[in-house]
mmCIF file of C-alpha atoms and ligand atoms in Angstrom:
data_model
loop_
_atom_site.group_PDB
_atom_site.id
_atom_site.type_symbol
_atom_site.label_atom_id
_atom_site.label_comp_id
_atom_site.label_asym_id
_atom_site.label_seq_id
_atom_site.Cartn_x
_atom_site.Cartn_y
_atom_site.Cartn_z
ATOM 1 C CA MET N 34 100.529 92.825 134.103
ATOM 2 C CA SER N 35 102.115 95.845 131.999
ATOM 3 C CA THR N 36 102.669 95.369 128.252
ATOM 4 C CA ALA N 37 105.460 96.919 128.028
ATOM 5 C CA PHE N 38 108.051 96.674 125.915
ATOM 6 C CA ARG N 39 110.151 93.477 125.416
ATOM 7 C CA PRO N 40 112.210 92.172 122.788
ATOM 8 C CA ARG N 41 112.056 88.712 120.624
ATOM 9 C CA VAL N 42 113.847 86.249 121.584
ATOM 10 C CA MET N 43 115.585 84.515 119.139
ATOM 11 C CA GLY N 44 117.210 81.026 118.985
ATOM 12 C CA ILE N 45 120.358 80.360 117.631
ATOM 13 C CA VAL N 46 120.004 76.735 115.890
ATOM 14 C CA ASN N 47 123.897 75.905 114.482
ATOM 15 C CA VAL N 48 123.610 73.050 112.278
ATOM 16 C CA THR N 49 128.156 72.950 112.102
ATOM 17 C CA PRO N 50 130.056 70.544 113.495
ATOM 18 C CA ASP N 51 132.522 73.691 114.206
ATOM 19 C CA SER N 52 130.497 76.937 115.675
ATOM 20 C CA PHE N 53 131.977 78.398 118.448
ATOM 21 C CA SER N 54 130.041 77.598 120.672
ATOM 22 C CA ASP N 55 127.560 74.108 119.674
ATOM 23 C CA GLY N 56 129.496 73.639 117.320
ATOM 24 C CA GLY N 57 128.282 69.162 115.696
ATOM 25 C CA LYS N 58 126.140 68.755 118.546
ATOM 26 C CA PHE N 59 122.704 69.343 115.865
ATOM 27 C CA LEU N 60 124.650 68.616 112.322
ATOM 28 C CA ALA N 61 121.526 65.737 111.811
ATOM 29 C CA ALA N 62 118.809 67.016 111.022
ATOM 30 C CA GLN N 63 116.928 65.084 112.728
ATOM 31 C CA ASP N 64 118.805 66.379 116.314
ATOM 32 C CA GLY N 65 118.178 70.025 114.327
ATOM 33 C CA VAL N 66 114.722 68.990 115.042
ATOM 34 C CA GLU N 67 114.618 68.083 118.125
ATOM 35 C CA HIS N 68 116.556 71.284 119.498
ATOM 36 C CA ALA N 69 114.420 74.060 117.561
ATOM 37 C CA ARG N 70 111.324 72.342 118.892
ATOM 38 C CA ARG N 71 112.885 72.488 122.356
ATOM 39 C CA LEU N 72 113.956 76.370 121.801
ATOM 40 C CA ILE N 73 110.106 77.205 120.281
ATOM 41 C CA ALA N 74 108.633 75.495 123.725
ATOM 42 C CA GLN N 75 111.930 77.599 125.597
ATOM 43 C CA GLY N 76 109.643 80.335 124.221
ATOM 44 C CA ALA N 77 111.964 81.381 120.939
ATOM 45 C CA ASP N 78 109.901 83.559 119.033
ATOM 46 C CA ILE N 79 112.055 83.436 116.339
ATOM 47 C CA LEU N 80 114.668 80.574 114.873
ATOM 48 C CA ASP N 81 118.311 81.588 113.632
ATOM 49 C CA ILE N 82 119.266 78.393 111.212
ATOM 50 C CA GLY N 83 123.002 78.780 110.155
ATOM 51 C CA GLY N 84 124.691 75.757 108.087
ATOM 52 C CA GLU N 85 128.074 77.085 108.203
ATOM 53 C CA SER N 86 130.570 78.511 111.366
ATOM 54 C CA THR N 87 131.438 82.792 111.303
ATOM 55 C CA ARG N 88 134.093 82.470 113.674
ATOM 56 C CA PRO N 89 137.805 82.654 113.029
ATOM 57 C CA GLY N 90 139.380 79.411 111.770
ATOM 58 C CA ALA N 91 136.270 78.017 111.332
ATOM 59 C CA ALA N 92 135.801 75.445 107.891
ATOM 60 C CA PRO N 93 134.156 76.965 104.435
ATOM 61 C CA VAL N 94 132.002 75.177 103.579
ATOM 62 C CA SER N 95 130.653 75.328 99.890
ATOM 63 C CA GLU N 96 126.668 76.201 98.705
ATOM 64 C CA PHE N 97 125.666 72.626 97.929
ATOM 65 C CA ASP N 98 126.596 71.701 101.546
ATOM 66 C CA GLU N 99 124.767 74.471 103.128
ATOM 67 C CA ILE N 100 122.243 73.637 101.474
ATOM 68 C CA LEU N 101 122.121 70.597 102.406
ATOM 69 C CA ARG N 102 122.957 71.219 106.211
ATOM 70 C CA VAL N 103 119.538 74.236 105.959
ATOM 71 C CA VAL N 104 117.010 72.745 103.867
ATOM 72 C CA PRO N 105 115.972 70.027 105.403
ATOM 73 C CA LEU N 106 115.894 71.376 109.219
ATOM 74 C CA ILE N 107 113.705 74.280 107.751
ATOM 75 C CA GLU N 108 111.853 72.034 106.019
ATOM 76 C CA ALA N 109 111.072 69.988 109.162
ATOM 77 C CA VAL N 110 110.676 73.709 110.989
ATOM 78 C CA ARG N 111 107.920 75.222 108.580
ATOM 79 C CA ARG N 112 105.858 71.314 109.442
ATOM 80 C CA ALA N 113 105.987 71.089 112.964
ATOM 81 C CA SER N 114 105.669 75.249 113.618
ATOM 82 C CA ASP N 115 104.332 78.805 112.739
ATOM 83 C CA VAL N 116 107.828 79.812 114.114
ATOM 84 C CA PRO N 117 109.976 82.093 111.178
ATOM 85 C CA VAL N 118 112.599 81.298 111.023
ATOM 86 C CA SER N 119 115.897 83.186 109.696
ATOM 87 C CA ILE N 120 118.908 81.830 107.682
ATOM 88 C CA ASP N 121 121.585 82.605 108.801
ATOM 89 C CA THR N 122 124.734 82.997 105.401
ATOM 90 C CA MET N 123 126.445 84.851 103.747
ATOM 91 C CA LYS N 124 125.828 83.245 100.910
ATOM 92 C CA PRO N 125 122.931 84.606 98.747
ATOM 93 C CA ALA N 126 122.339 81.255 96.407
ATOM 94 C CA VAL N 127 121.844 79.464 100.462
ATOM 95 C CA ALA N 128 119.458 82.242 101.282
ATOM 96 C CA ARG N 129 117.220 81.958 98.131
ATOM 97 C CA ALA N 130 117.141 77.900 99.182
ATOM 98 C CA ALA N 131 115.885 79.020 102.280
ATOM 99 C CA VAL N 132 113.540 81.508 101.957
ATOM 100 C CA LYS N 133 111.818 78.961 98.676
ATOM 101 C CA ALA N 134 111.829 76.253 101.967
ATOM 102 C CA GLY N 135 109.240 78.762 103.674
ATOM 103 C CA ALA N 136 112.564 80.979 105.552
ATOM 104 C CA THR N 137 111.626 84.727 106.696
ATOM 105 C CA MET N 138 114.472 86.471 106.859
ATOM 106 C CA TRP N 139 118.041 86.403 105.912
ATOM 107 C CA ASN N 140 120.500 87.132 108.544
ATOM 108 C CA ASP N 141 124.496 87.775 106.824
ATOM 109 C CA VAL N 142 126.619 88.862 108.870
ATOM 110 C CA THR N 143 128.851 90.263 105.748
ATOM 111 C CA ALA N 144 125.828 92.654 105.005
ATOM 112 C CA LEU N 145 125.196 91.769 101.510
ATOM 113 C CA ARG N 146 128.967 92.205 101.029
ATOM 114 C CA PHE N 147 130.145 88.808 100.590
ATOM 115 C CA SER N 148 129.202 88.573 96.620
ATOM 116 C CA PRO N 149 128.575 91.552 94.509
ATOM 117 C CA ASP N 150 124.268 90.487 93.420
ATOM 118 C CA ALA N 151 123.464 89.832 97.153
ATOM 119 C CA PRO N 152 121.161 92.977 97.786
ATOM 120 C CA GLU N 153 119.644 92.278 94.472
ATOM 121 C CA VAL N 154 119.087 88.937 95.716
ATOM 122 C CA ALA N 155 117.381 90.479 99.216
ATOM 123 C CA ALA N 156 115.164 92.444 97.038
ATOM 124 C CA GLU N 157 114.307 89.909 94.647
ATOM 125 C CA LEU N 158 113.754 87.332 97.836
ATOM 126 C CA GLY N 159 111.062 89.856 99.086
ATOM 127 C CA CYS N 160 112.134 88.333 103.467
ATOM 128 C CA GLU N 161 113.340 90.379 105.875
ATOM 129 C CA VAL N 162 116.794 91.622 105.713
ATOM 130 C CA VAL N 163 119.552 91.043 109.145
ATOM 131 C CA LEU N 164 122.466 94.130 107.897
ATOM 132 C CA MET N 165 125.314 92.917 110.752
ATOM 133 C CA HIS N 166 128.516 94.597 110.918
ATOM 134 C CA MET N 167 131.780 92.956 110.787
ATOM 135 C CA LEU N 168 135.539 94.204 110.437
ATOM 136 C CA GLY N 169 137.434 92.819 107.185
ATOM 137 C CA GLU N 170 136.843 88.923 107.419
ATOM 138 C CA PRO N 171 135.718 86.698 109.094
ATOM 139 C CA GLY N 172 139.465 84.621 109.665
ATOM 140 C CA THR N 173 141.892 87.907 110.237
ATOM 141 C CA MET N 174 138.411 89.770 112.126
ATOM 142 C CA GLN N 175 140.330 89.121 115.314
ATOM 143 C CA ASP N 176 143.609 90.578 114.015
ATOM 144 C CA ALA N 177 144.017 93.305 115.723
ATOM 145 C CA PRO N 178 140.877 95.993 115.256
ATOM 146 C CA ARG N 179 140.769 98.723 115.720
ATOM 147 C CA TYR N 180 138.796 102.526 115.180
ATOM 148 C CA ASP N 181 138.885 106.080 115.500
ATOM 149 C CA ASP N 182 135.474 105.586 116.739
ATOM 150 C CA VAL N 183 134.051 102.401 116.840
ATOM 151 C CA VAL N 184 130.396 103.773 117.779
ATOM 152 C CA SER N 185 130.225 106.275 114.684
ATOM 153 C CA GLU N 186 132.261 103.973 112.215
ATOM 154 C CA VAL N 187 129.929 100.848 113.004
ATOM 155 C CA GLU N 188 126.472 102.995 112.549
ATOM 156 C CA ALA N 189 128.544 104.630 109.029
ATOM 157 C CA PHE N 190 128.779 101.266 108.371
ATOM 158 C CA LEU N 191 124.911 100.314 108.964
ATOM 159 C CA LEU N 192 123.281 102.747 107.194
ATOM 160 C CA ALA N 193 125.565 102.246 104.495
ATOM 161 C CA ARG N 194 124.858 98.479 104.090
ATOM 162 C CA ALA N 195 121.020 99.975 104.116
ATOM 163 C CA PHE N 196 121.096 102.858 101.347
ATOM 164 C CA THR N 197 123.020 100.726 99.310
ATOM 165 C CA ALA N 198 119.847 97.332 100.392
ATOM 166 C CA MET N 199 116.978 99.764 99.582
ATOM 167 C CA ALA N 200 118.758 101.151 96.610
ATOM 168 C CA ALA N 201 118.735 97.369 94.896
ATOM 169 C CA GLY N 202 115.192 97.196 95.627
ATOM 170 C CA VAL N 203 114.866 96.328 99.296
ATOM 171 C CA ALA N 204 111.916 97.602 101.241
ATOM 172 C CA LYS N 205 113.102 99.753 104.397
ATOM 173 C CA ASP N 206 111.174 98.030 105.991
ATOM 174 C CA LYS N 207 112.107 94.945 105.780
ATOM 175 C CA ILE N 208 116.573 95.701 106.127
ATOM 176 C CA TRP N 209 117.895 94.821 110.356
ATOM 177 C CA LEU N 210 120.309 96.903 111.350
ATOM 178 C CA ASP N 211 123.118 94.290 113.568
ATOM 179 C CA PRO N 212 126.030 95.750 115.429
ATOM 180 C CA GLY N 213 128.582 92.601 115.308
ATOM 181 C CA ILE N 214 129.430 91.679 118.449
ATOM 182 C CA GLY N 215 132.259 89.853 118.406
ATOM 183 C CA PHE N 216 133.390 90.520 114.764
ATOM 184 C CA GLY N 217 136.196 92.398 114.899
ATOM 185 C CA LYS N 218 135.730 94.093 118.593
ATOM 186 C CA THR N 219 137.903 94.065 121.797
ATOM 187 C CA LEU N 220 136.358 93.682 125.225
ATOM 188 C CA ALA N 221 136.567 98.327 125.360
ATOM 189 C CA HIS N 222 134.697 98.251 121.631
ATOM 190 C CA ASN N 223 131.747 95.421 122.236
ATOM 191 C CA LEU N 224 130.610 97.400 124.974
ATOM 192 C CA ALA N 225 130.981 100.697 124.276
ATOM 193 C CA LEU N 226 128.910 99.849 121.291
ATOM 194 C CA ILE N 227 126.570 97.487 123.989
ATOM 195 C CA ALA N 228 126.090 100.929 125.867
ATOM 196 C CA ALA N 229 125.236 102.970 122.512
ATOM 197 C CA LEU N 230 122.316 100.339 121.610
ATOM 198 C CA PRO N 231 119.661 103.155 121.963
ATOM 199 C CA ARG N 232 121.775 105.377 119.099
ATOM 200 C CA PHE N 233 121.773 102.774 117.269
ATOM 201 C CA VAL N 234 117.568 102.412 117.416
ATOM 202 C CA ALA N 235 117.216 105.854 117.159
ATOM 203 C CA LEU N 236 117.743 105.216 113.312
ATOM 204 C CA GLY N 237 114.560 104.058 112.637
ATOM 205 C CA TYR N 238 115.713 99.943 111.584
ATOM 206 C CA PRO N 239 114.731 97.605 113.876
ATOM 207 C CA ILE N 240 117.793 96.450 115.785
ATOM 208 C CA LEU N 241 119.377 92.744 116.536
ATOM 209 C CA LEU N 242 121.548 92.216 119.068
ATOM 210 C CA GLY N 243 123.829 88.457 119.168
ATOM 211 C CA ALA N 244 125.368 88.749 122.392
ATOM 212 C CA SER N 245 125.265 85.310 123.533
ATOM 213 C CA ARG N 246 128.128 83.942 125.128
ATOM 214 C CA LYS N 247 130.395 85.440 123.553
ATOM 215 C CA ARG N 248 134.379 86.102 123.954
ATOM 216 C CA PHE N 249 133.487 89.885 125.683
ATOM 217 C CA ILE N 250 132.275 88.375 128.171
ATOM 218 C CA ALA N 251 135.463 86.552 129.384
ATOM 219 C CA GLY N 252 137.349 89.824 128.555
ATOM 220 C CA ILE N 253 134.573 90.414 132.435
ATOM 221 C CA ASP N 254 135.423 87.092 134.249
ATOM 222 C CA SER N 255 138.310 85.409 133.274
ATOM 223 C CA SER N 256 137.063 82.058 134.819
ATOM 224 C CA ALA N 257 134.058 81.666 131.712
ATOM 225 C CA HIS N 258 136.184 80.231 129.874
ATOM 226 C CA GLU N 259 133.930 77.820 127.976
ATOM 227 C CA ALA N 260 130.801 79.707 126.390
ATOM 228 C CA SER N 261 128.279 77.629 127.824
ATOM 229 C CA ASP N 262 130.041 79.736 130.881
ATOM 230 C CA ARG N 263 128.946 83.140 129.952
ATOM 231 C CA LEU N 264 124.992 82.491 130.684
ATOM 232 C CA GLY N 265 125.184 85.307 133.443
ATOM 233 C CA GLY N 266 126.967 87.980 130.875
ATOM 234 C CA SER N 267 125.043 87.085 128.034
ATOM 235 C CA ILE N 268 121.811 87.600 129.261
ATOM 236 C CA ALA N 269 122.923 90.892 131.075
ATOM 237 C CA ALA N 270 124.378 92.368 128.045
ATOM 238 C CA HIS N 271 120.653 91.542 126.138
ATOM 239 C CA LEU N 272 118.893 93.460 129.468
ATOM 240 C CA ALA N 273 121.285 95.751 128.169
ATOM 241 C CA GLY N 274 120.006 95.905 124.670
ATOM 242 C CA ALA N 275 116.252 95.692 125.358
ATOM 243 C CA GLU N 276 116.660 98.992 128.199
ATOM 244 C CA ALA N 277 117.459 100.128 124.764
ATOM 245 C CA GLY N 278 114.671 98.772 123.091
ATOM 246 C CA VAL N 279 116.410 96.525 120.882
ATOM 247 C CA ALA N 280 113.581 94.887 118.606
ATOM 248 C CA ALA N 281 115.523 91.068 119.247
ATOM 249 C CA VAL N 282 118.688 89.590 121.235
ATOM 250 C CA ARG N 283 119.939 86.227 119.015
ATOM 251 C CA VAL N 284 120.545 83.510 121.962
ATOM 252 C CA HIS N 285 122.131 79.446 122.455
ATOM 253 C CA ASP N 286 119.856 79.677 126.176
ATOM 254 C CA VAL N 287 115.962 80.532 125.051
ATOM 255 C CA ARG N 288 114.221 79.574 128.313
ATOM 256 C CA GLU N 289 116.395 82.059 130.794
ATOM 257 C CA THR N 290 116.736 84.656 127.968
ATOM 258 C CA VAL N 291 112.710 84.303 128.118
ATOM 259 C CA GLN N 292 112.542 84.633 131.628
ATOM 260 C CA ALA N 293 115.118 87.174 132.560
ATOM 261 C CA LEU N 294 113.277 89.645 129.319
ATOM 262 C CA ASP N 295 109.658 88.578 131.175
ATOM 263 C CA VAL N 296 110.775 89.790 134.658
ATOM 264 C CA LEU N 297 112.617 92.938 133.288
ATOM 265 C CA ARG N 298 109.300 93.509 131.383
ATOM 266 C CA ALA N 299 107.250 92.939 134.717
ATOM 267 C CA ILE N 300 108.974 95.188 136.627
ATOM 268 C CA ARG N 301 109.542 98.160 134.494
ATOM 269 C CA GLY N 302 105.467 97.745 134.097
ATOM 270 C CA ALA N 303 105.707 97.795 137.696
ATOM 271 C CA GLY N 304 106.488 101.557 137.397
ATOM 272 C CA SER N 305 102.895 102.843 135.368
ATOM 273 C CA PRO N 306 99.891 103.872 136.507
ATOM 274 C CA PRO N 307 97.605 99.713 137.446
HETATM 275 N N1 HH2 F 126 123.135 88.857 113.637
HETATM 276 C C1 HH2 F 126 124.072 87.836 113.853
HETATM 277 N N2 HH2 F 126 124.029 86.667 114.103
HETATM 278 C C2 HH2 F 126 125.013 85.979 113.729
HETATM 279 N N3 HH2 F 126 125.460 84.520 113.015
HETATM 280 C C3 HH2 F 126 126.548 84.064 113.500
HETATM 281 C C4 HH2 F 126 126.769 84.916 115.481
HETATM 282 C C5 HH2 F 126 128.020 83.446 115.856
HETATM 283 O O1 HH2 F 126 127.208 83.668 116.693
HETATM 284 P P1 HH2 F 126 127.379 82.027 116.911
HETATM 285 O O2 HH2 F 126 126.270 81.675 115.792
HETATM 286 O O3 HH2 F 126 126.924 81.257 117.850
HETATM 287 O O4 HH2 F 126 128.980 81.004 116.187
HETATM 288 P P2 HH2 F 126 129.381 80.687 114.651
HETATM 289 O O5 HH2 F 126 128.615 81.561 113.933
HETATM 290 O O6 HH2 F 126 130.699 79.677 115.313
HETATM 291 O O7 HH2 F 126 128.188 78.989 114.779
HETATM 292 N N4 HH2 F 126 126.923 86.124 116.042
HETATM 293 C C6 HH2 F 126 125.730 86.734 115.403
HETATM 294 C C7 HH2 F 126 125.736 88.114 115.736
HETATM 295 O O8 HH2 F 126 125.656 88.509 116.359
HETATM 296 N N5 HH2 F 126 124.296 89.020 115.205
#
């Protein structure tokens, strides 16, 4: 079978009461561990563990409470498996505690902007860092997002944040970029960004794409009111990402995404000489 390229699958484990699609399901550490185990069994290559929802209107969480939510789960996952863990947090103190507990990636939806010391903390931790584009703040980002040229502006933002991280001492080969689907974008903006993924891949950094169950899908299928109704659209977006060469896709539905990516790889591989 061909070994044609296939993005890694990052499984989402939200230990939050209010995440937009799976809030409250895994708040107890044991529930989180069982969910993590399920995602690993389904083929997750990375687990993204988050203790604070990033959706508009989500309740803010203190450093202390966020650490209490995520560290026990990271420690338990580390004991149960060698699948790498990323910490989905804006707060340097939470990232530090998570890396100490065994996380090897800091996934920051603010691209190290939440606090002035974040780039230096990322350099000190020496972990991989995901720099994601968000327009403004979570609470207001969807109010009336507008850009002159969304692809160019998101690209420029991500490169500027990468340069800031490297200036603080983060190694270039530790940096990932993410266009931030749904973070201050209209349907048209999200579609333009997904269509332009080959341009982001050409920047020379691994690209993470997170389209899973996002609201833009309901902009195309108006019956997809609930996040759980958006599997088909999520998979379509992540297959587009695979064809563009993204390094990983961030998903809730691991089994279905792994199957879709493996079938796409087999199809693309079938075209090459046996
Ligand atoms: N790098 C990256 N991180 C992210 N973190 C959270 C969410 C929002 O999704 P989810 O975690 O399911 O919801 P919530 O933030 O409400 O927990 N999306 C991304 C994303 O697209 N890229």
